[in-house]
Coordinates of C-alpha atoms in Angstrom, one line a residue:
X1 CA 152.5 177.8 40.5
X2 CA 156.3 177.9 41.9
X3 CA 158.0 174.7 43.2
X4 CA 158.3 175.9 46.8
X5 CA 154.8 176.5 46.9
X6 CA 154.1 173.3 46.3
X7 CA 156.3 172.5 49.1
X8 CA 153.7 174.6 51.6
X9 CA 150.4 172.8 51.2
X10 CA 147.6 172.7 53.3
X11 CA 144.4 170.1 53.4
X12 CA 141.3 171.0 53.9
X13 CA 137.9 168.6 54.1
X14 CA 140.1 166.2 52.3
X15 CA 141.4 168.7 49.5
X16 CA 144.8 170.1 48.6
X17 CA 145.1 173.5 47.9
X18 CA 149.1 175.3 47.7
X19 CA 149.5 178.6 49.2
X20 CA 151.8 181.2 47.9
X21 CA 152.7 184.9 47.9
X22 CA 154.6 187.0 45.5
X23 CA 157.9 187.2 47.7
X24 CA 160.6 185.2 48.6
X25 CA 159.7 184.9 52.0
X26 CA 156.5 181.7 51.8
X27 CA 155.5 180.9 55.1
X28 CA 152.5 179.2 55.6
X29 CA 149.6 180.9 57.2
X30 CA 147.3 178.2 57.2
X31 CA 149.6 175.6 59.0
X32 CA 146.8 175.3 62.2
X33 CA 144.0 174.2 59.5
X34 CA 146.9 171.8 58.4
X35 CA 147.4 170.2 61.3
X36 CA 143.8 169.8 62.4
X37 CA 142.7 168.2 58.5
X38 CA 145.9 166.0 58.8
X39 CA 144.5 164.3 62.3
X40 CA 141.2 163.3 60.5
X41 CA 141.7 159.3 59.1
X42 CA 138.8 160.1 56.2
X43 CA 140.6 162.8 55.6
X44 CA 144.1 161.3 55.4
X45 CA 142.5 158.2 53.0
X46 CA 141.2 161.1 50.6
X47 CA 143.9 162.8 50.5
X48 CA 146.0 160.1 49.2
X49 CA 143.4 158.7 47.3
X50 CA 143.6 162.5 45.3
X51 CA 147.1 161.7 44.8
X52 CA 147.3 159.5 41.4
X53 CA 145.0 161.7 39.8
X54 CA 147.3 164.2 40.5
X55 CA 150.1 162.2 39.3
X56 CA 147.7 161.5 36.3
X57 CA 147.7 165.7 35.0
X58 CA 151.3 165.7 35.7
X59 CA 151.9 162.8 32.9
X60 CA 149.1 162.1 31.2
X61 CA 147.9 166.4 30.3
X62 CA 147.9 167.9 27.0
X63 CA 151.6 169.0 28.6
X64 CA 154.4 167.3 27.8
X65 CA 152.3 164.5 25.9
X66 CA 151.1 166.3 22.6
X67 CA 154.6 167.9 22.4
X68 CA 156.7 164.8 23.0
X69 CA 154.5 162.6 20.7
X70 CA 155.1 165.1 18.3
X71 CA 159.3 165.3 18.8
X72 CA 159.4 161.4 18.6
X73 CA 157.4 161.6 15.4
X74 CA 154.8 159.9 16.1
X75 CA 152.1 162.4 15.7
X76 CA 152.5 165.5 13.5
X77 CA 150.9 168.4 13.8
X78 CA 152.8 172.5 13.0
X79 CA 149.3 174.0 15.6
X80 CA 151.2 175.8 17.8
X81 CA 149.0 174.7 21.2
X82 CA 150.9 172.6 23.1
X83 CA 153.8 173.5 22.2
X84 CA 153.4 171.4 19.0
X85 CA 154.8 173.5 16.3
X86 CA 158.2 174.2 18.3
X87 CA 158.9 170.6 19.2
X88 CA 158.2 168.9 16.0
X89 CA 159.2 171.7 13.1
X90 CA 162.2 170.8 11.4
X91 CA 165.7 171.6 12.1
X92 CA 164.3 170.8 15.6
X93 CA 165.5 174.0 17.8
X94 CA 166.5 173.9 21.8
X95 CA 163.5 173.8 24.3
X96 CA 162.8 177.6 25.2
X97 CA 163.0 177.8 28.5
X98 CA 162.4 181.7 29.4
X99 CA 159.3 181.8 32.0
X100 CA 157.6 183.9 29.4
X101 CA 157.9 181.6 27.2
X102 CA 154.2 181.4 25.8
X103 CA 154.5 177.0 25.6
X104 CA 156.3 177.0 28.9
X105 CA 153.6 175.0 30.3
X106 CA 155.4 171.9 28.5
X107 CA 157.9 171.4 31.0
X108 CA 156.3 173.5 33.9
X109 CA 152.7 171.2 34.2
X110 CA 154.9 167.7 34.5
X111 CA 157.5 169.7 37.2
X112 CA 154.8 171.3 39.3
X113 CA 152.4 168.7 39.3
X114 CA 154.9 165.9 39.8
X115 CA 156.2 167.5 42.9
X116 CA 152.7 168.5 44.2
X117 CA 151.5 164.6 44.3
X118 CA 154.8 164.1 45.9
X119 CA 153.9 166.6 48.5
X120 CA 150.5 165.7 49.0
X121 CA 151.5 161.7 49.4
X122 CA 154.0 162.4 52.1
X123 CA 151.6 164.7 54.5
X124 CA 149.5 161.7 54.3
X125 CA 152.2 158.8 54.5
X126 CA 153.4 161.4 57.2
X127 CA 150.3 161.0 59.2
X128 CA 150.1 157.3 59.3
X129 CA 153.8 157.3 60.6
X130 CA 152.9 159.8 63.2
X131 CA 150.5 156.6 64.4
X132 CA 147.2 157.5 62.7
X133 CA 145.1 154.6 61.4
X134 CA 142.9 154.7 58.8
X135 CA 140.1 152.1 59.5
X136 CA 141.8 148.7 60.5
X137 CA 145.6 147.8 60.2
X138 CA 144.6 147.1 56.3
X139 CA 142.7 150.0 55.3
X140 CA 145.9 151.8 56.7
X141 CA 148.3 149.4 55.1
X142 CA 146.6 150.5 51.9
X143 CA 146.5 153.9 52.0
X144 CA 150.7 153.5 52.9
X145 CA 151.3 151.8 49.8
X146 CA 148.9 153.7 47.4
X147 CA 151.0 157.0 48.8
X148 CA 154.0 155.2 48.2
X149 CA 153.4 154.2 44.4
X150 CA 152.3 157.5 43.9
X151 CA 155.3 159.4 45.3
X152 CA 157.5 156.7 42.9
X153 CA 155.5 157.5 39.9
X154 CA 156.0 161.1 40.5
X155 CA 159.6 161.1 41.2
X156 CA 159.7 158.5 38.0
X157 CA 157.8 160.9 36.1
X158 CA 160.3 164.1 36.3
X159 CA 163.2 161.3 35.8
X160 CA 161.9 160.9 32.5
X161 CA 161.0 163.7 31.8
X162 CA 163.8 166.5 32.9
X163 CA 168.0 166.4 33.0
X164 CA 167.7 166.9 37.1
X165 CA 165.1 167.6 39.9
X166 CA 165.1 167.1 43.3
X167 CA 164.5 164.0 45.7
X168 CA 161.7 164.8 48.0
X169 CA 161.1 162.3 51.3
X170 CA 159.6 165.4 53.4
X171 CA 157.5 168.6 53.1
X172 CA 159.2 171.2 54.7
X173 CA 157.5 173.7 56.8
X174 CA 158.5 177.4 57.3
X175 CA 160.2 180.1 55.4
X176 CA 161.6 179.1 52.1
X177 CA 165.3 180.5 51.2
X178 CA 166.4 180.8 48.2
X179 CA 169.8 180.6 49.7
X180 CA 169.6 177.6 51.6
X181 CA 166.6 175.4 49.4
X182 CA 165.7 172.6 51.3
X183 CA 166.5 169.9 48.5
X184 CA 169.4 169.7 46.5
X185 CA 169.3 169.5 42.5
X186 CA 170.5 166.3 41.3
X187 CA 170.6 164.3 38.2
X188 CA 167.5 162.5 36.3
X189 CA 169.6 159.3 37.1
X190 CA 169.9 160.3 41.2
X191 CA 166.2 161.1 40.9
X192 CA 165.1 157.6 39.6
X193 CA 167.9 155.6 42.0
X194 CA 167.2 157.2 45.2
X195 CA 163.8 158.6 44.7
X196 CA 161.3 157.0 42.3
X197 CA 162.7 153.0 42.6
X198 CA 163.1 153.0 46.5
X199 CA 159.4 154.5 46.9
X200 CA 158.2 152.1 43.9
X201 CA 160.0 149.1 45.7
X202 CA 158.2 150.3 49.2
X203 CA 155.0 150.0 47.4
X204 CA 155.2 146.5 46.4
X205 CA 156.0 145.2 49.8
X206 CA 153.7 147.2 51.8
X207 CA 151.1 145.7 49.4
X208 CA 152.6 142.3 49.4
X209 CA 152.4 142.3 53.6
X210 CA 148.7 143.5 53.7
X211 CA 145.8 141.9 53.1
X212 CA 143.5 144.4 51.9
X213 CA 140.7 143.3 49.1
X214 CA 140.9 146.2 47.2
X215 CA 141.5 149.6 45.8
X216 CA 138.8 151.6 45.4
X217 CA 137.0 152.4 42.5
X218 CA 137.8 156.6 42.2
X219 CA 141.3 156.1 43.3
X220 CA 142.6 155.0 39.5
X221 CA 140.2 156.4 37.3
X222 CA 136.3 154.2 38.3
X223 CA 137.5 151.1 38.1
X224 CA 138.2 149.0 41.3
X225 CA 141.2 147.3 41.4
X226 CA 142.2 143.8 43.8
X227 CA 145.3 143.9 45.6
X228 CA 147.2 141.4 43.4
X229 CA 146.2 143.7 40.3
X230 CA 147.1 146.9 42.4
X231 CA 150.7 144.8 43.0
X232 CA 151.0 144.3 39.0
X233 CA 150.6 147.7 38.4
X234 CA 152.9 148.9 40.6
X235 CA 155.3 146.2 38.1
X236 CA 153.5 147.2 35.2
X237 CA 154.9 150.8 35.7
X238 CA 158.3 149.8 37.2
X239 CA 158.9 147.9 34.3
X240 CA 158.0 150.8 32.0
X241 CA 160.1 153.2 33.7
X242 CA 163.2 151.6 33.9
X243 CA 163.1 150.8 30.1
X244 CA 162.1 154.8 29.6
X245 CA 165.3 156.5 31.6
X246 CA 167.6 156.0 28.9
X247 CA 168.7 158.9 26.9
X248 CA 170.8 156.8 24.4
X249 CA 171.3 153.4 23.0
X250 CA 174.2 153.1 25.2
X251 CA 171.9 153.7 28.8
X252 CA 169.5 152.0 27.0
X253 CA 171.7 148.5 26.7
X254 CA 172.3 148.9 30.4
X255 CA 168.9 149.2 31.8
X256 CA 168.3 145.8 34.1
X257 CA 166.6 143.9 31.2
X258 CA 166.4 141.0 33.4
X259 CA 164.2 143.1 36.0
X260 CA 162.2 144.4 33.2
X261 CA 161.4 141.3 32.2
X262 CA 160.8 140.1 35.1
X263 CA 158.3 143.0 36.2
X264 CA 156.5 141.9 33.0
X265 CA 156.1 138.5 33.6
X266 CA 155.2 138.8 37.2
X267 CA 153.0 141.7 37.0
X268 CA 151.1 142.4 33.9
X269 CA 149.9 138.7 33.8
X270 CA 147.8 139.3 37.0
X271 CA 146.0 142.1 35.3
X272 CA 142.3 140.5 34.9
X273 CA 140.8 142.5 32.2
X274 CA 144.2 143.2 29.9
X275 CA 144.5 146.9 28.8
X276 CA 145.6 149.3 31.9
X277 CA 143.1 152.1 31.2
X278 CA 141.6 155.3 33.2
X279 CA 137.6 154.9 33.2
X280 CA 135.5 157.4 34.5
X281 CA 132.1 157.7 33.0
X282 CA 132.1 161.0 35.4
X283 CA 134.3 162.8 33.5
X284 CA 136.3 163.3 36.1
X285 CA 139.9 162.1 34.5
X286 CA 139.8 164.1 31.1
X287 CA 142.4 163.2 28.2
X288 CA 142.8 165.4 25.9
X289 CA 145.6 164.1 24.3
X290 CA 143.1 160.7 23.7
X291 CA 140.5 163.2 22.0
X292 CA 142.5 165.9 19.7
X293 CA 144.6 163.0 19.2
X294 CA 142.0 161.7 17.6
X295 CA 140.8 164.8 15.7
X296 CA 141.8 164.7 11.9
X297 CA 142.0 168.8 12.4
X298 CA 144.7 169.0 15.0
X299 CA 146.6 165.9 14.6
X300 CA 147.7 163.3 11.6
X301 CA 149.8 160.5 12.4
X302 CA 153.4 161.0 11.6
X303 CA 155.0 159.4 8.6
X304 CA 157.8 158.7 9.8
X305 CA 156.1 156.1 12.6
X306 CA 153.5 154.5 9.5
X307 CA 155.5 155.2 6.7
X308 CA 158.7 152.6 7.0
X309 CA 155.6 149.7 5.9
X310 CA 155.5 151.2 2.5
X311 CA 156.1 149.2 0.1
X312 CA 155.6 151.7 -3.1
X313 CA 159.0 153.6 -2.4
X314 CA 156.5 156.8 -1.8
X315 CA 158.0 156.7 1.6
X316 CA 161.6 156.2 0.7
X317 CA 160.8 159.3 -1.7
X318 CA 159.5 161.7 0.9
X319 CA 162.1 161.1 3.3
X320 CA 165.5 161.5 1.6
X321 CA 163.6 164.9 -0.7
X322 CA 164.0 168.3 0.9
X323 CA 161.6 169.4 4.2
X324 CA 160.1 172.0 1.3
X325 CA 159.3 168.8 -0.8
X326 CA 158.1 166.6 1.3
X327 CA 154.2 166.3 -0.4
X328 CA 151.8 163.8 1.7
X329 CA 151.9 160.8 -0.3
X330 CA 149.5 157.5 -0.1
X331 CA 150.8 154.2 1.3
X332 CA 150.5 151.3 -0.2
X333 CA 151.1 148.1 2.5
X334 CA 150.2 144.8 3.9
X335 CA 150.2 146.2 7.1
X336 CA 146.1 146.1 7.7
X337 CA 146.3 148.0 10.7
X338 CA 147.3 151.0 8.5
X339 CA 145.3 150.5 5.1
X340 CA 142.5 148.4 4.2
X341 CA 143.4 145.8 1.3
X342 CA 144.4 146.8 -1.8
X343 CA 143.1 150.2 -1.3
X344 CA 145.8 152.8 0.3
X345 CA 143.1 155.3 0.1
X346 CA 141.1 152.6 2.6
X347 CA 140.9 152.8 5.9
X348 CA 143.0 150.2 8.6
X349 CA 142.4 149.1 11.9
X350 CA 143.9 151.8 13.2
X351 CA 144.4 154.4 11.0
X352 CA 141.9 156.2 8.5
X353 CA 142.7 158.0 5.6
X354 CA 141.7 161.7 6.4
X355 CA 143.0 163.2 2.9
X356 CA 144.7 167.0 2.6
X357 CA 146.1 168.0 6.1
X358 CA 145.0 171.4 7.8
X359 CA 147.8 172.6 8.8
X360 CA 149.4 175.9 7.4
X361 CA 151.7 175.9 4.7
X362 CA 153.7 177.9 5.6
X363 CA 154.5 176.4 8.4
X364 CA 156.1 173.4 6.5
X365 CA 154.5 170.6 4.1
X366 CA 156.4 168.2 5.6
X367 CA 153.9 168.3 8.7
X368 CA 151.4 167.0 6.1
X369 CA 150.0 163.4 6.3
X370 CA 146.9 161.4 4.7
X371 CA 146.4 159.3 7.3
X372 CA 145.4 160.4 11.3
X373 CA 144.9 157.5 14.0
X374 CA 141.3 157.3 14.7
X375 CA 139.8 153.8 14.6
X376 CA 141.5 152.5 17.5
X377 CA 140.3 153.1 21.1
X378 CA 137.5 155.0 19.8
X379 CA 135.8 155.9 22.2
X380 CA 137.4 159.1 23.9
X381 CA 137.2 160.2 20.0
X382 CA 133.1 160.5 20.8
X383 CA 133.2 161.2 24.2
X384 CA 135.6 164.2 24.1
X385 CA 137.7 161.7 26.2
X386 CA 136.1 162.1 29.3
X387 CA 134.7 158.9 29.4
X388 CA 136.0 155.2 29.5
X389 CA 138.5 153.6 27.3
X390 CA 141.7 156.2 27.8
X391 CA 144.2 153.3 27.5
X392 CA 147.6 153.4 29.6
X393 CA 149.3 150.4 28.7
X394 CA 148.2 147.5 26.8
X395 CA 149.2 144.0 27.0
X396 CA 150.9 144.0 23.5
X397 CA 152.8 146.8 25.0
X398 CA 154.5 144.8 27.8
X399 CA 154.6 142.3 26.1
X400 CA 157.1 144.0 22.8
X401 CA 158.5 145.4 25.8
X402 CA 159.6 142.1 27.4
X403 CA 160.7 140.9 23.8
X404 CA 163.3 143.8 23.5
X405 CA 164.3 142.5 27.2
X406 CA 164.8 139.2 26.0
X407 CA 167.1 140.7 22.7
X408 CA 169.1 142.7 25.0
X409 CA 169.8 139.6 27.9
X410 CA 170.7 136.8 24.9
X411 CA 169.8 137.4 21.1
X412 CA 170.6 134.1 20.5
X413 CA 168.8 132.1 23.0
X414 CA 166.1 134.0 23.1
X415 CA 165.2 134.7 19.4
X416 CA 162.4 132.4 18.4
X417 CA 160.3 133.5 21.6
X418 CA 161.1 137.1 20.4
X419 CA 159.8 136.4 16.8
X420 CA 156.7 134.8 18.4
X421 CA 155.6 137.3 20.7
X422 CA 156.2 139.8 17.8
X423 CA 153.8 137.4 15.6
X424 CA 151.2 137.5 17.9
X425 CA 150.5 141.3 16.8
X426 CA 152.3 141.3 13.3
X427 CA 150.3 138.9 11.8
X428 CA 146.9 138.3 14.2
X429 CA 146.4 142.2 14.1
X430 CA 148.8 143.3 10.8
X431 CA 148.1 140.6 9.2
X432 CA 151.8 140.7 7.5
X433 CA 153.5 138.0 6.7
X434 CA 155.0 135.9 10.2
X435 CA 158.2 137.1 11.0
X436 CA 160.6 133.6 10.6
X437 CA 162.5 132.2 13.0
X438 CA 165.7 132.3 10.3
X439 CA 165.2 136.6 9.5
X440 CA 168.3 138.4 10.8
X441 CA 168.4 139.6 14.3
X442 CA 170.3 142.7 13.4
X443 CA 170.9 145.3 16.2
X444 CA 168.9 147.6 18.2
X445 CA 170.2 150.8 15.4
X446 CA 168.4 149.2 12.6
X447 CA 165.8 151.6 11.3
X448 CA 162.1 150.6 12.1
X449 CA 161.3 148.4 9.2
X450 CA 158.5 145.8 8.3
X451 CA 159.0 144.7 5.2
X452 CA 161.1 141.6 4.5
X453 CA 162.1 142.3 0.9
X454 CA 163.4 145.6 2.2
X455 CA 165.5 144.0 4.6
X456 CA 163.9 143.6 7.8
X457 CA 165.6 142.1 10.8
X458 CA 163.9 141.1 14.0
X459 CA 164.7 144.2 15.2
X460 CA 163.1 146.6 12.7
X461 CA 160.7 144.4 13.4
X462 CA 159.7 144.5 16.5
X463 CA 160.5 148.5 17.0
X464 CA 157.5 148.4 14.2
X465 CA 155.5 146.7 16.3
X466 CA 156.2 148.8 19.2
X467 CA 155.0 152.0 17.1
X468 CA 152.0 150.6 16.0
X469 CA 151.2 148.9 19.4
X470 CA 151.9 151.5 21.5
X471 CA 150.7 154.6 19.4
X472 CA 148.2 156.9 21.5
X473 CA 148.6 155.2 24.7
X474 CA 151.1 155.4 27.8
X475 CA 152.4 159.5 27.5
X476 CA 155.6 159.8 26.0
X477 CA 156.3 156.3 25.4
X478 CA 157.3 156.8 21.9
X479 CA 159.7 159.4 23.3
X480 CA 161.4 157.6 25.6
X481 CA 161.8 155.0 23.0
X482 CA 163.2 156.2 20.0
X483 CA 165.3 158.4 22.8
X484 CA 167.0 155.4 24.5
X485 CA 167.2 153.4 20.5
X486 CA 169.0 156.5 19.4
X487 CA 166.5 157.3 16.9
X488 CA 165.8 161.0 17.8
X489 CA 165.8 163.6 15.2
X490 CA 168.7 165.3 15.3
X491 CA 168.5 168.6 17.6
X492 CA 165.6 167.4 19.1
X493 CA 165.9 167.9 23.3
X494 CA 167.0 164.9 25.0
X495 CA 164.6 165.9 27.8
X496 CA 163.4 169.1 29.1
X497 CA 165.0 171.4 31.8
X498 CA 164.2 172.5 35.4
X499 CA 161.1 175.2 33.9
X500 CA 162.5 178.5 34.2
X501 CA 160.6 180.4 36.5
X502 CA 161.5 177.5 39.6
X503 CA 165.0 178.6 38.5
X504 CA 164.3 182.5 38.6
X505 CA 163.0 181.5 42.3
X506 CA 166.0 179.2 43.2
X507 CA 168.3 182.1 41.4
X508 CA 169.8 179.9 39.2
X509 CA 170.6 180.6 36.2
X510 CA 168.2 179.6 33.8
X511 CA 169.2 176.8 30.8
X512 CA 168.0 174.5 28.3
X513 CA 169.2 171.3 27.8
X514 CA 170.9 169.0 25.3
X515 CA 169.4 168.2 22.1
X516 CA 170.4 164.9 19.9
X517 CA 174.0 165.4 18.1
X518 CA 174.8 168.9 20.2
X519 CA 175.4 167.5 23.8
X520 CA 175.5 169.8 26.8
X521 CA 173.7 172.3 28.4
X522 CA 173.5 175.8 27.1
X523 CA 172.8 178.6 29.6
X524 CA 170.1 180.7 28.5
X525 CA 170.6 183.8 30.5
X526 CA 172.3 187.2 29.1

């Protein structure tokens, strides 16, 4: 699918479907069936209640998450599905970004999808403005807001995700020319500003001035929602996006902590039954990324996310030896989540020890880990994750999230409620020893760490915590942390870059984008 033919859709009997022909010329042939569908209220309600599950493939599919998992090192893996193998081998190399490229699906599933939510959002939201009414005053007042959180999520999602996109606040209509593109290219940093926050922000106040009961069960996965929960959400992912748009520890220091924290406080404590998950017993919402996540076969956990709470010096060992050296090793740690006790062959809370690795050799060693995360959130393990259980964001999540908040606003004054919301997961869940209110606070560059003997501060603390808290949840989160902490291997991709074939359409010439330690773009054409 093309980006401009996203920009043509037409609804029919409540469904989006996106036209397209092979030339340059797209005008839309079915614009009379358009019109008629878009008149229909049920129609309009369903069409925007399609639009988060569209938003939901565009971040939460095997593309980008399986490939950005695997470039934060969280998960490690040398398969080449998914893009796998290219993002996460060692030296990393630039994003390929030719339209042939036989992975291009990494960058081109988040673009197109993103942009066709957007799309399908506005011809509703569109609709309503034009005076339709779905229902009662409320019933329409909810349908605005869901399309409005939707088309902030999507815009939030290619802000994340890619150097630039495009601001879209109208589908246009007619022939598309590649000369004269309706939307302008502008910067990740424009997209979130003036397209994701405003539409985010909309949201909340459209919500906030209605009094509707609900959303739906079928509109976020089969659960149903309550307005005030619908509201936190909203926060829940505002908060989670505004902490994710930094690309280096510098952007990362200037994100509006005090918002974040905010957003935190004010939203995720309204949510009634804690983790933020898609359920669908219906199979409607698959996660593949929550099932072969799971699988020992295609996945192991990465060790550079468990290995900094080894205490043997194994881990030390591995990681200053040569890629070709690197031999999976067994950890030995307090850290209960990740062995049993006393037994680093044992398995932990949330990891299990899975033994020899599948992976090729000859791929690299170094891919190789004992250990793959499969006893937390089981159930989309047994259920090929089409079921319940695929967890977004839980609350120890926002919660690590607000303590880094709290570090970046005033280390000083804030540090013993830091060291107790990091507690409440170290030791209740860990079971390590309590981080103390007199450990160093060191600095948002010190290396994840643990383990007090080895040093740990309050920071290396909690960006522990964060790994092990946030591991095979929320897509890319990992990413988008170690990315804004400025713990990226070097000449991994800071983010991805417009997908080639919407440039060969835009004739622009096609790029790939910066990678960590080589900054600027590098155009890819001959």
């Amino acid at each position: 699918m093309r980006l401009f033919k996203t920009f043509v859709p037409f609804v029919l009997a409540g469904l989006v479907a996106f036209s397209g022909c092979q030339d340059l010329s797209v005008t839309n042939q079915n614009d009379p069936n358009r019109e008629r569908a878009l008149s229909q209220p049920g129609d309009i309600e369903t069409l925007i209640q399609g639009t988060f599950r569209t938003y939901y493939y565009a971040s939460e599919n095997y593309e980008p998450t399986f490939a950005l998992s695997v470039a934060a090192d969280e998960q490690s893996s040398s398969w080449g599905n998914f893009g796998m193998q290219d993002m996460g081998s060692e030296p990393r190399e630039p994003y390929n970004n030719d339209p042939s490229y036989g992975y291009s699906a990494v960058a081109e599933i988040p673009f197109t999808n993103s942009y066709a939510a957007i799309s399908a959002a506005l011809d509703g939201l569109g609709a309503i403005e034009g005076g339709l009414e779905i229902g009662d005053a409320d019933q329409t007042a909810r349908a605005k807001s869901f399309g409005e959180f939707v088309i902030g999520l999507a815009h939030a999602n290619i802000a994340v995700n890619f150097d630039q996109g495009f601001i879209v606040d109208q589908v246009p209509t007619g022939q598309f020319d590649a000369e004269n593109p309706p939307f302008e290219i502008v910067p990740y940093t424009d997209v979130w500003s003036n397209g994701a926050l405003p539409y985010l922000n909309q949201a909340i106040s459209t919500a906030q001035s209605a009094s509707f009961s609900s959303i739906p069960s079928g509109w976020m996965g089969a659960t149903e929602f309550s307005r005030d929960e619908f509201i936190a959400i909203i926060r829940m992912y505002r908060a989670h996006y505004r902490a994710a748009m930094a690309r280096n520890p510098q952007e990362r220091q200037n994100v509006d902590w005090q918002q974040v924290a905010d957003d935190v406080d004010a939203g995720y404590t309204e949510m009634v039954d804690d983790v933020f998950a898609i359920n669908d017993p219906q199979e409607n919402w698959f996660s593949g990324w929550r099932y072969y996540g799971k699988d020992l076969v295609w996945t192991r956990a990465d060790y550079k996310t468990i290995g900094p709470a080894d205490e043997s010096g194994n881990y030390d060992d591995w990681l200053n030896s040569d890629l070709s050296q690197r031999l999976p090793f067994d950890i030995t740690t307090e850290d209960r989540r990740i062995t049993g006790e006393g037994d680093p062959q044992s398995d932990g809370k949330y990891f299990a020890y899975a033994g020899a690795s599948f992976f090729p050799s000859d791929r690299g060693i170094y891919h190789y880990s004992n250990y793959a995360y499969l006893n937390r959130n089981p159930g989309p393990r047994y259920s090929y994750a089409q079921g319940n259980e695929k967890w977004i964001m839980t609350p120890a999540t926002m919660r690590l999230l607000k303590a880094e908040a709290l570090l970046h606003l005033d280390p000083v004054a804030n540090k013993n409620q830091v060291v107790d919301i990091i507690n409440e997961s170290r030791v209740q869940v860990g079971e390590l020893p309590d981080a103390l209110y007199t450990d160093p606070t060191g600095s948002m560059s010190d290396a994840q760490n643990p383990v007090r003997s080895d040093g740990a501060t309050v920071w290396s603390m909690l960006k522990h915590e964060k790994r092990m808290e946030s591991f095979g949840t929320a897509s890319g989160l990992a990413f988008y942390d170690k990315r804004g902490w400025g713990d990226l291997v070097v000449g991994t991709p800071y983010h991805l870059p417009i997908p080639g074939a919407e440039l060969e359409l835009l004739r622009e010439a096609i790029y790939t984008t910066e990678t960590v330690g080589n900054a600027g773009k590098t155009n890819t054409t001959e």
